[in-house]
CSV table of C-alpha atoms in Angstrom, one decimal:
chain,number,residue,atom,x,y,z
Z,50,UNK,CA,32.0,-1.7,-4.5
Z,51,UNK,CA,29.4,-2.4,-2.4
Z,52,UNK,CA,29.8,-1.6,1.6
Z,53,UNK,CA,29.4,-4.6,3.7
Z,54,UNK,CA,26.1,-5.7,5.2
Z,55,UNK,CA,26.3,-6.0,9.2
Z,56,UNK,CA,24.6,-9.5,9.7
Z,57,UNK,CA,22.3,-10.7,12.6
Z,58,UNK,CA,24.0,-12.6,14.8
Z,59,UNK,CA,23.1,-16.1,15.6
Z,60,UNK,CA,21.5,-17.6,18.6
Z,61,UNK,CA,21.1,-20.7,20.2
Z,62,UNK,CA,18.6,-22.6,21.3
Z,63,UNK,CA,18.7,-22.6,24.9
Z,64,UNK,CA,18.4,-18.7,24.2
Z,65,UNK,CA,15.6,-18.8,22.4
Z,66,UNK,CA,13.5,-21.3,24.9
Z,67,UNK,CA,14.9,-18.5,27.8
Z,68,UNK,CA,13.3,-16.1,26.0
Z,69,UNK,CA,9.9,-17.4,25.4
Z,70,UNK,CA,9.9,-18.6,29.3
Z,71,UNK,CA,11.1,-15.0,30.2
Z,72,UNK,CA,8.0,-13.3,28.0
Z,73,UNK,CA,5.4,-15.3,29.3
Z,74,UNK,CA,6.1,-15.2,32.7
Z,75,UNK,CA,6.5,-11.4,32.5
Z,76,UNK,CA,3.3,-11.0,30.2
Z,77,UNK,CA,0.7,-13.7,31.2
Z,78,UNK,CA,-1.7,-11.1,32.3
Z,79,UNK,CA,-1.3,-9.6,29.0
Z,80,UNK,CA,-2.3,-13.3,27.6
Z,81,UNK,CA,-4.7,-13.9,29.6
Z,82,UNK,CA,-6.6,-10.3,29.1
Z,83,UNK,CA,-6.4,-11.2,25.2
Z,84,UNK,CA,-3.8,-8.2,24.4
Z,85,UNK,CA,-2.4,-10.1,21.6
Z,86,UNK,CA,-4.0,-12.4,18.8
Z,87,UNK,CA,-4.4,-15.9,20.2
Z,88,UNK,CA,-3.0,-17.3,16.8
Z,89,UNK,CA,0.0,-15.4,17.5
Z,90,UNK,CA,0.7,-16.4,20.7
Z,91,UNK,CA,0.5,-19.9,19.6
Z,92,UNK,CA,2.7,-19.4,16.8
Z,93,UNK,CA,5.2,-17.7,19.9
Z,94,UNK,CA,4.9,-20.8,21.7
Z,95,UNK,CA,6.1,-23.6,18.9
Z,96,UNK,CA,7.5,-21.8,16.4
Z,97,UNK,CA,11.6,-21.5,17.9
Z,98,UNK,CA,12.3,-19.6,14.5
Z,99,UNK,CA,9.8,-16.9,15.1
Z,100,UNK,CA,11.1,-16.6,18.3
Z,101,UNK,CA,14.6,-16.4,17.6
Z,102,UNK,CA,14.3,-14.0,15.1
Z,103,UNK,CA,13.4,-11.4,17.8
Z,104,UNK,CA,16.2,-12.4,20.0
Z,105,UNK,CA,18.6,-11.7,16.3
Z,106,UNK,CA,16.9,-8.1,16.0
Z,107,UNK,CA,18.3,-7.2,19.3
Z,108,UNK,CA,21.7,-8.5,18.9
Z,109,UNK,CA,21.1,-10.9,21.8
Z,110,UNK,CA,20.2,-8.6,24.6
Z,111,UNK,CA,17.2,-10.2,26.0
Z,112,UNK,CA,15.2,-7.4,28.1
Z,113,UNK,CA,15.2,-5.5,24.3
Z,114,UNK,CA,13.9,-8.5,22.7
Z,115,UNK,CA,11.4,-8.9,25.5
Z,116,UNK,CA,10.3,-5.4,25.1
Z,117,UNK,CA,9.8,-5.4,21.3
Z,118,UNK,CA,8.1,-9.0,21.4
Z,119,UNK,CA,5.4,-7.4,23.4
Z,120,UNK,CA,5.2,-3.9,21.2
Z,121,UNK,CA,5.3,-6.1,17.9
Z,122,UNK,CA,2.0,-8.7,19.3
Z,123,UNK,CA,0.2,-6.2,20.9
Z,124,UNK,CA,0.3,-4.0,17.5
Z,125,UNK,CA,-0.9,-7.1,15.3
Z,126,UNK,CA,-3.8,-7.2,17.5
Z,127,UNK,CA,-4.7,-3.6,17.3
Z,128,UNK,CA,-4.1,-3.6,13.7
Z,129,UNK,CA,-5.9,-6.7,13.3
Z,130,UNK,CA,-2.7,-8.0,11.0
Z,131,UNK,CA,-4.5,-11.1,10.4
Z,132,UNK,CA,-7.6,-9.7,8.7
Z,133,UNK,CA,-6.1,-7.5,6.0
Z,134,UNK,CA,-6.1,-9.0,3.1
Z,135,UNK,CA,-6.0,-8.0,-0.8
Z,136,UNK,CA,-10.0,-7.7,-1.0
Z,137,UNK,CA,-10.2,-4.9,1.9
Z,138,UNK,CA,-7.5,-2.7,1.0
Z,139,UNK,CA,-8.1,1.1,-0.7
Z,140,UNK,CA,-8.2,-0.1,-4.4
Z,141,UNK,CA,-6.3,2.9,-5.1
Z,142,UNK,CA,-3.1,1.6,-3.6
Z,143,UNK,CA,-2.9,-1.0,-5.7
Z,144,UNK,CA,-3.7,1.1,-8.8
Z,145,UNK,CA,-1.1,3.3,-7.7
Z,146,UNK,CA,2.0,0.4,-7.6
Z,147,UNK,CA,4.0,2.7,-5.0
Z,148,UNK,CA,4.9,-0.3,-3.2
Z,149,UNK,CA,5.8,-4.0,-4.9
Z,150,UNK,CA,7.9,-6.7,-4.7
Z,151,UNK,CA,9.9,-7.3,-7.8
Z,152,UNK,CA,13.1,-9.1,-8.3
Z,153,UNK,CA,16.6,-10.1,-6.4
Z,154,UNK,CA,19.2,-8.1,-5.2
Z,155,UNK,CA,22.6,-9.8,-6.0
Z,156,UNK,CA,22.9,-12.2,-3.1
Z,157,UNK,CA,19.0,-13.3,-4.1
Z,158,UNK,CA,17.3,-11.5,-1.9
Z,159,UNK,CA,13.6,-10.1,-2.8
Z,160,UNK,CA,13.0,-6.5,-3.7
Z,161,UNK,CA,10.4,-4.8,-2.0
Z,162,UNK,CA,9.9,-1.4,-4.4
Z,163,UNK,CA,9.1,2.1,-2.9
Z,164,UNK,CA,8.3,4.6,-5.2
Z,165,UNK,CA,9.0,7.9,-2.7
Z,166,UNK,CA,7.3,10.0,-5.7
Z,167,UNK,CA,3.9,8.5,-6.2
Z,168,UNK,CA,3.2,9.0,-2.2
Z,169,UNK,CA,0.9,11.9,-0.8
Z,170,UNK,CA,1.1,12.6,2.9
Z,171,UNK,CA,-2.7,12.8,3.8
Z,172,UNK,CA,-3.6,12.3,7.3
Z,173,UNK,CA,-6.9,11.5,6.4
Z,174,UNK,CA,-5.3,8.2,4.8
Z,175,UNK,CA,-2.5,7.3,7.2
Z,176,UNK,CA,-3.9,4.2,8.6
Z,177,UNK,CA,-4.8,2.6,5.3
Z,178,UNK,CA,-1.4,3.7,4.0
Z,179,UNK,CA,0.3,1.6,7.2
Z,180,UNK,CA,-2.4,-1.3,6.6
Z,181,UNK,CA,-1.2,-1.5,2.7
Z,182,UNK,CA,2.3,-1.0,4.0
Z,183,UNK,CA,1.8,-3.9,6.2
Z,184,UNK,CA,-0.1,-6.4,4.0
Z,185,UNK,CA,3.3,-6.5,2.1
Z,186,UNK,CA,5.3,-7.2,4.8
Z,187,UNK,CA,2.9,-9.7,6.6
Z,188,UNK,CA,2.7,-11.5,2.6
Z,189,UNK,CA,6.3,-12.0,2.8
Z,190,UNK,CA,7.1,-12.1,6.7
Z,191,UNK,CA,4.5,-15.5,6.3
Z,192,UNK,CA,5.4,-17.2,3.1
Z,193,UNK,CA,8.9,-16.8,3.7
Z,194,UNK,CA,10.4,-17.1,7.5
Z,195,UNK,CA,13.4,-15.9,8.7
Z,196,UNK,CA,14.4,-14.7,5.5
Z,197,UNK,CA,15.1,-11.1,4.8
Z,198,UNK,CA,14.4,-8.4,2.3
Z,199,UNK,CA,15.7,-5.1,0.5
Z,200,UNK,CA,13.5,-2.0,0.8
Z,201,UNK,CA,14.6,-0.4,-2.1
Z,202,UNK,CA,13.2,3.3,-2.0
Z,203,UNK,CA,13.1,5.3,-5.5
Z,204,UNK,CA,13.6,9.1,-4.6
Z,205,UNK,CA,14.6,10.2,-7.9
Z,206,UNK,CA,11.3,11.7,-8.4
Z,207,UNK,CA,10.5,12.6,-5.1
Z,208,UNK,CA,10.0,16.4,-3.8
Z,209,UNK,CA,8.8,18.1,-0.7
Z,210,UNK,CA,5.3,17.1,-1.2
Z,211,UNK,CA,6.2,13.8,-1.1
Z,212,UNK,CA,7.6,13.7,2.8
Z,213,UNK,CA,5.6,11.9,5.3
Z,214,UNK,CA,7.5,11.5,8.3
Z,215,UNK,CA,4.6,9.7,9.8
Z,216,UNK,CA,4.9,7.1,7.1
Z,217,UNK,CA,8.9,7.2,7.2
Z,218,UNK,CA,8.3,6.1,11.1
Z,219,UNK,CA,6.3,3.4,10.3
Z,220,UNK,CA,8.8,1.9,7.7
Z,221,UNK,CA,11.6,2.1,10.2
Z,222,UNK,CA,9.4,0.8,13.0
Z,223,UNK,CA,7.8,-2.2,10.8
Z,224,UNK,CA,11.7,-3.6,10.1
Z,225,UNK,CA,12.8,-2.5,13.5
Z,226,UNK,CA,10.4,-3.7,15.3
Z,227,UNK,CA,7.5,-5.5,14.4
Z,228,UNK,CA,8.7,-7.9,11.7
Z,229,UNK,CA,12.4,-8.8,13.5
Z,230,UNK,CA,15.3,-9.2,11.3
Z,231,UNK,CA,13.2,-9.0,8.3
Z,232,UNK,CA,15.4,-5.5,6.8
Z,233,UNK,CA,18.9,-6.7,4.9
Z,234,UNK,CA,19.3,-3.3,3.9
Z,235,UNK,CA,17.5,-0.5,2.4
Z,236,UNK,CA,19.0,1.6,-1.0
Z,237,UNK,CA,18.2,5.5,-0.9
Z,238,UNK,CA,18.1,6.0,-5.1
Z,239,UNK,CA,18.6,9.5,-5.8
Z,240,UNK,CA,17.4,11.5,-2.9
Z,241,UNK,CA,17.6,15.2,-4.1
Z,242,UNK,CA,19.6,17.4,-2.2
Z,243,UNK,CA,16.4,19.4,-1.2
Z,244,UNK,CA,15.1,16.6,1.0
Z,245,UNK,CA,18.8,15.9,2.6
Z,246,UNK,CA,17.2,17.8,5.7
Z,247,UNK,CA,15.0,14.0,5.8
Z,248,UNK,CA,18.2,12.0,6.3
Z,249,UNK,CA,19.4,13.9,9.2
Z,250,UNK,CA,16.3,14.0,10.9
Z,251,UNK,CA,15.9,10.3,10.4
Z,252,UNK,CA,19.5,9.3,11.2
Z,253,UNK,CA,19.1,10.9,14.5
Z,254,UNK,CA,16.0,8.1,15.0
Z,255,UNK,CA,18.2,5.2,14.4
Z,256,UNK,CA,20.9,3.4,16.6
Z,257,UNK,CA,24.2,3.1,14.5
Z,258,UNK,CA,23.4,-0.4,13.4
Z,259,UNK,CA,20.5,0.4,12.0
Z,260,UNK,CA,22.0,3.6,10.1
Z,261,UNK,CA,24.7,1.1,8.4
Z,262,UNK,CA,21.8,-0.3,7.2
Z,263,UNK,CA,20.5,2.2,5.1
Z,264,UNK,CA,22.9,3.1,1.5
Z,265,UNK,CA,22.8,5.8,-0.5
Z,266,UNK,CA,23.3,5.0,-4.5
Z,267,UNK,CA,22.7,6.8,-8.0
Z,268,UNK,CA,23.2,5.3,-11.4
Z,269,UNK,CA,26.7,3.8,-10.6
Z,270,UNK,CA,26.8,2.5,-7.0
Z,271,UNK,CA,23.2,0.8,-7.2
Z,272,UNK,CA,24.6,-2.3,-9.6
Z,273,UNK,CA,27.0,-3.4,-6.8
Z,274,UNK,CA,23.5,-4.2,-4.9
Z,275,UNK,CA,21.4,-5.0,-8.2
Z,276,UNK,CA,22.1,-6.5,-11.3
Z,277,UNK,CA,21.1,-5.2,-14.7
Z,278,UNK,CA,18.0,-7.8,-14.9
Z,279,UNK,CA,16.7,-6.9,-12.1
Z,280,UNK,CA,16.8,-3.3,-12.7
Z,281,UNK,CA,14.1,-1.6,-14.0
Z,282,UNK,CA,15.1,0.9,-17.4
Z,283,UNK,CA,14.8,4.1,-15.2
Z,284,UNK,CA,17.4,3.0,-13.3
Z,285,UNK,CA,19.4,2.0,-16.0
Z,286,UNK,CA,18.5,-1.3,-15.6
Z,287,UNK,CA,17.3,-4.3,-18.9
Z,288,UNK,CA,14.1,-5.1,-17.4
Z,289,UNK,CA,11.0,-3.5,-19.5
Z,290,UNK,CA,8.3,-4.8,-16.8
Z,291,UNK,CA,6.3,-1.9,-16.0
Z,292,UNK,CA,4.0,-2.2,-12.8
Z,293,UNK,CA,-0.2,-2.5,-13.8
Z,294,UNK,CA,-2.8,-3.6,-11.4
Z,295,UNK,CA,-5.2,-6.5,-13.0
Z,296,UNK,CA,-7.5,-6.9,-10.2
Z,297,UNK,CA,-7.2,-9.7,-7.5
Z,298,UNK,CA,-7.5,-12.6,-10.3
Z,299,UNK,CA,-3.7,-11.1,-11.5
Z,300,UNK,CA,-2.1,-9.1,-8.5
Z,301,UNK,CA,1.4,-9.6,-8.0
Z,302,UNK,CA,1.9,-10.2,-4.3
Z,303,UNK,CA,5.0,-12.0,-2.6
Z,304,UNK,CA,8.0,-13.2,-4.6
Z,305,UNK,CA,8.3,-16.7,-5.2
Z,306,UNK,CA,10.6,-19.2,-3.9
């Protein structure tokens, strides 16, 4: 059977008012010297959901939301979140198909596909790797607020060559951090015993929470999180789709309602 998922916690909405008044009192130099995306800030001041779902992320304690509120605005600005879009990412990534959405776990959640084998750690490509990386989560962080998603990571074919910690941190500190509450869960399929060494490095990252957030499953254990539909064959699985990049007339990029 499936271990339990830990869920957010709720908040109210006296909370969530305290916390915007807290932020921009404490950061309205930051505002003012244009530290963060205008468009952002005024989605912070009217949008009680996107507010609140920092305030969830932190389990209520405000100074933590406060702190990642300000890491998570001042990195959309420097990334320049925004302005990514399909047209100016590295073509190759979407040849590739390392990272997709496809499917629903079995409480109807959307499936965000990491294929740990198909990525090379190269330095020279880090920041377009993070910018593709975070064109997914932006796609569905927009078109779907305050819902959340399964990282579902594919290790089965994965070997040393394969580990980026740098792109590992940036996973951990996107759902962490910088899109808040957005992670359900995340399945580990198949890690080989030669990259357990990753696990324990990792784990030692994360605050308990966040480590019961990550399961470990092989052939048996992944269909208490995913039904056979919405597995693909290799993972013993009925469904036949295979990824193939069309071009921007037919890319595939957030799940439907």
């Amino acid at each position: 059977m499936a271990s339990a998922v830990d869920e957010y916690p709720a908040t109210t909405p006296e909370a969530v008012h305290e916390l915007r008044r807290l932020f921009f009192d404490k950061h309205k130099d930051d505002v003012e010297k244009e530290i963060y995306d205008r468009r952002d800030v005024e989605r912070f001041e009217k949008d009680d959901l996107y507010v609140g779902l920092f305030l969830r992320a932190r389990y209520n304690h405000v100074e933590l939301a406060l702190e990642a509120i300000h890491e998570s605005l001042a990195w959309r600005k420097e990334i320049a979140i925004r302005e990514i879009s399909h047209e100016n990412l590295l073509h190759e990534f979407h040849e590739l198909g390392a990272i997709h959405f496809r499917g629903k776990d079995k409480c109807g959640r959307s499936l965000l596909w990491v294929t740990a084998g198909k990525h090379k750690k190269n330095h020279a490509l880090l920041l377009e790797q993070k910018r593709f990386l975070a064109w997914h989560f932006e796609q569905f962080f927009q078109s779907h607020p305050g819902e959340e998603l399964v990282i579902v990571m594919d290790a089965s074919s994965a070997g040393v060559s394969n580990v980026d910690m740098e792109f590992i941190t940036a996973i951990i500190t996107f759902c962490k951090t910088y899109f808040p509450s957005i992670l359900a869960y995340q399945l580990v399929y198949q890690l080989p015993w030669v990259l357990q060494f990753v696990w324990k490095i990792v784990k030692s990252w994360l605050p308990p929470k966040a480590v019961a957030r990550i399961k470990f499953v092989g052939p048996k254990e992944i269909g208490d999180y995913i039904d056979e539909k919405d597995r693909p064959k290799r993972l013993g699985g009925l469904d036949t789709w295979e990824y193939s990049y069309e071009g921007p007339a037919g890319k595939a990029t957030v799940p439907a309602h």
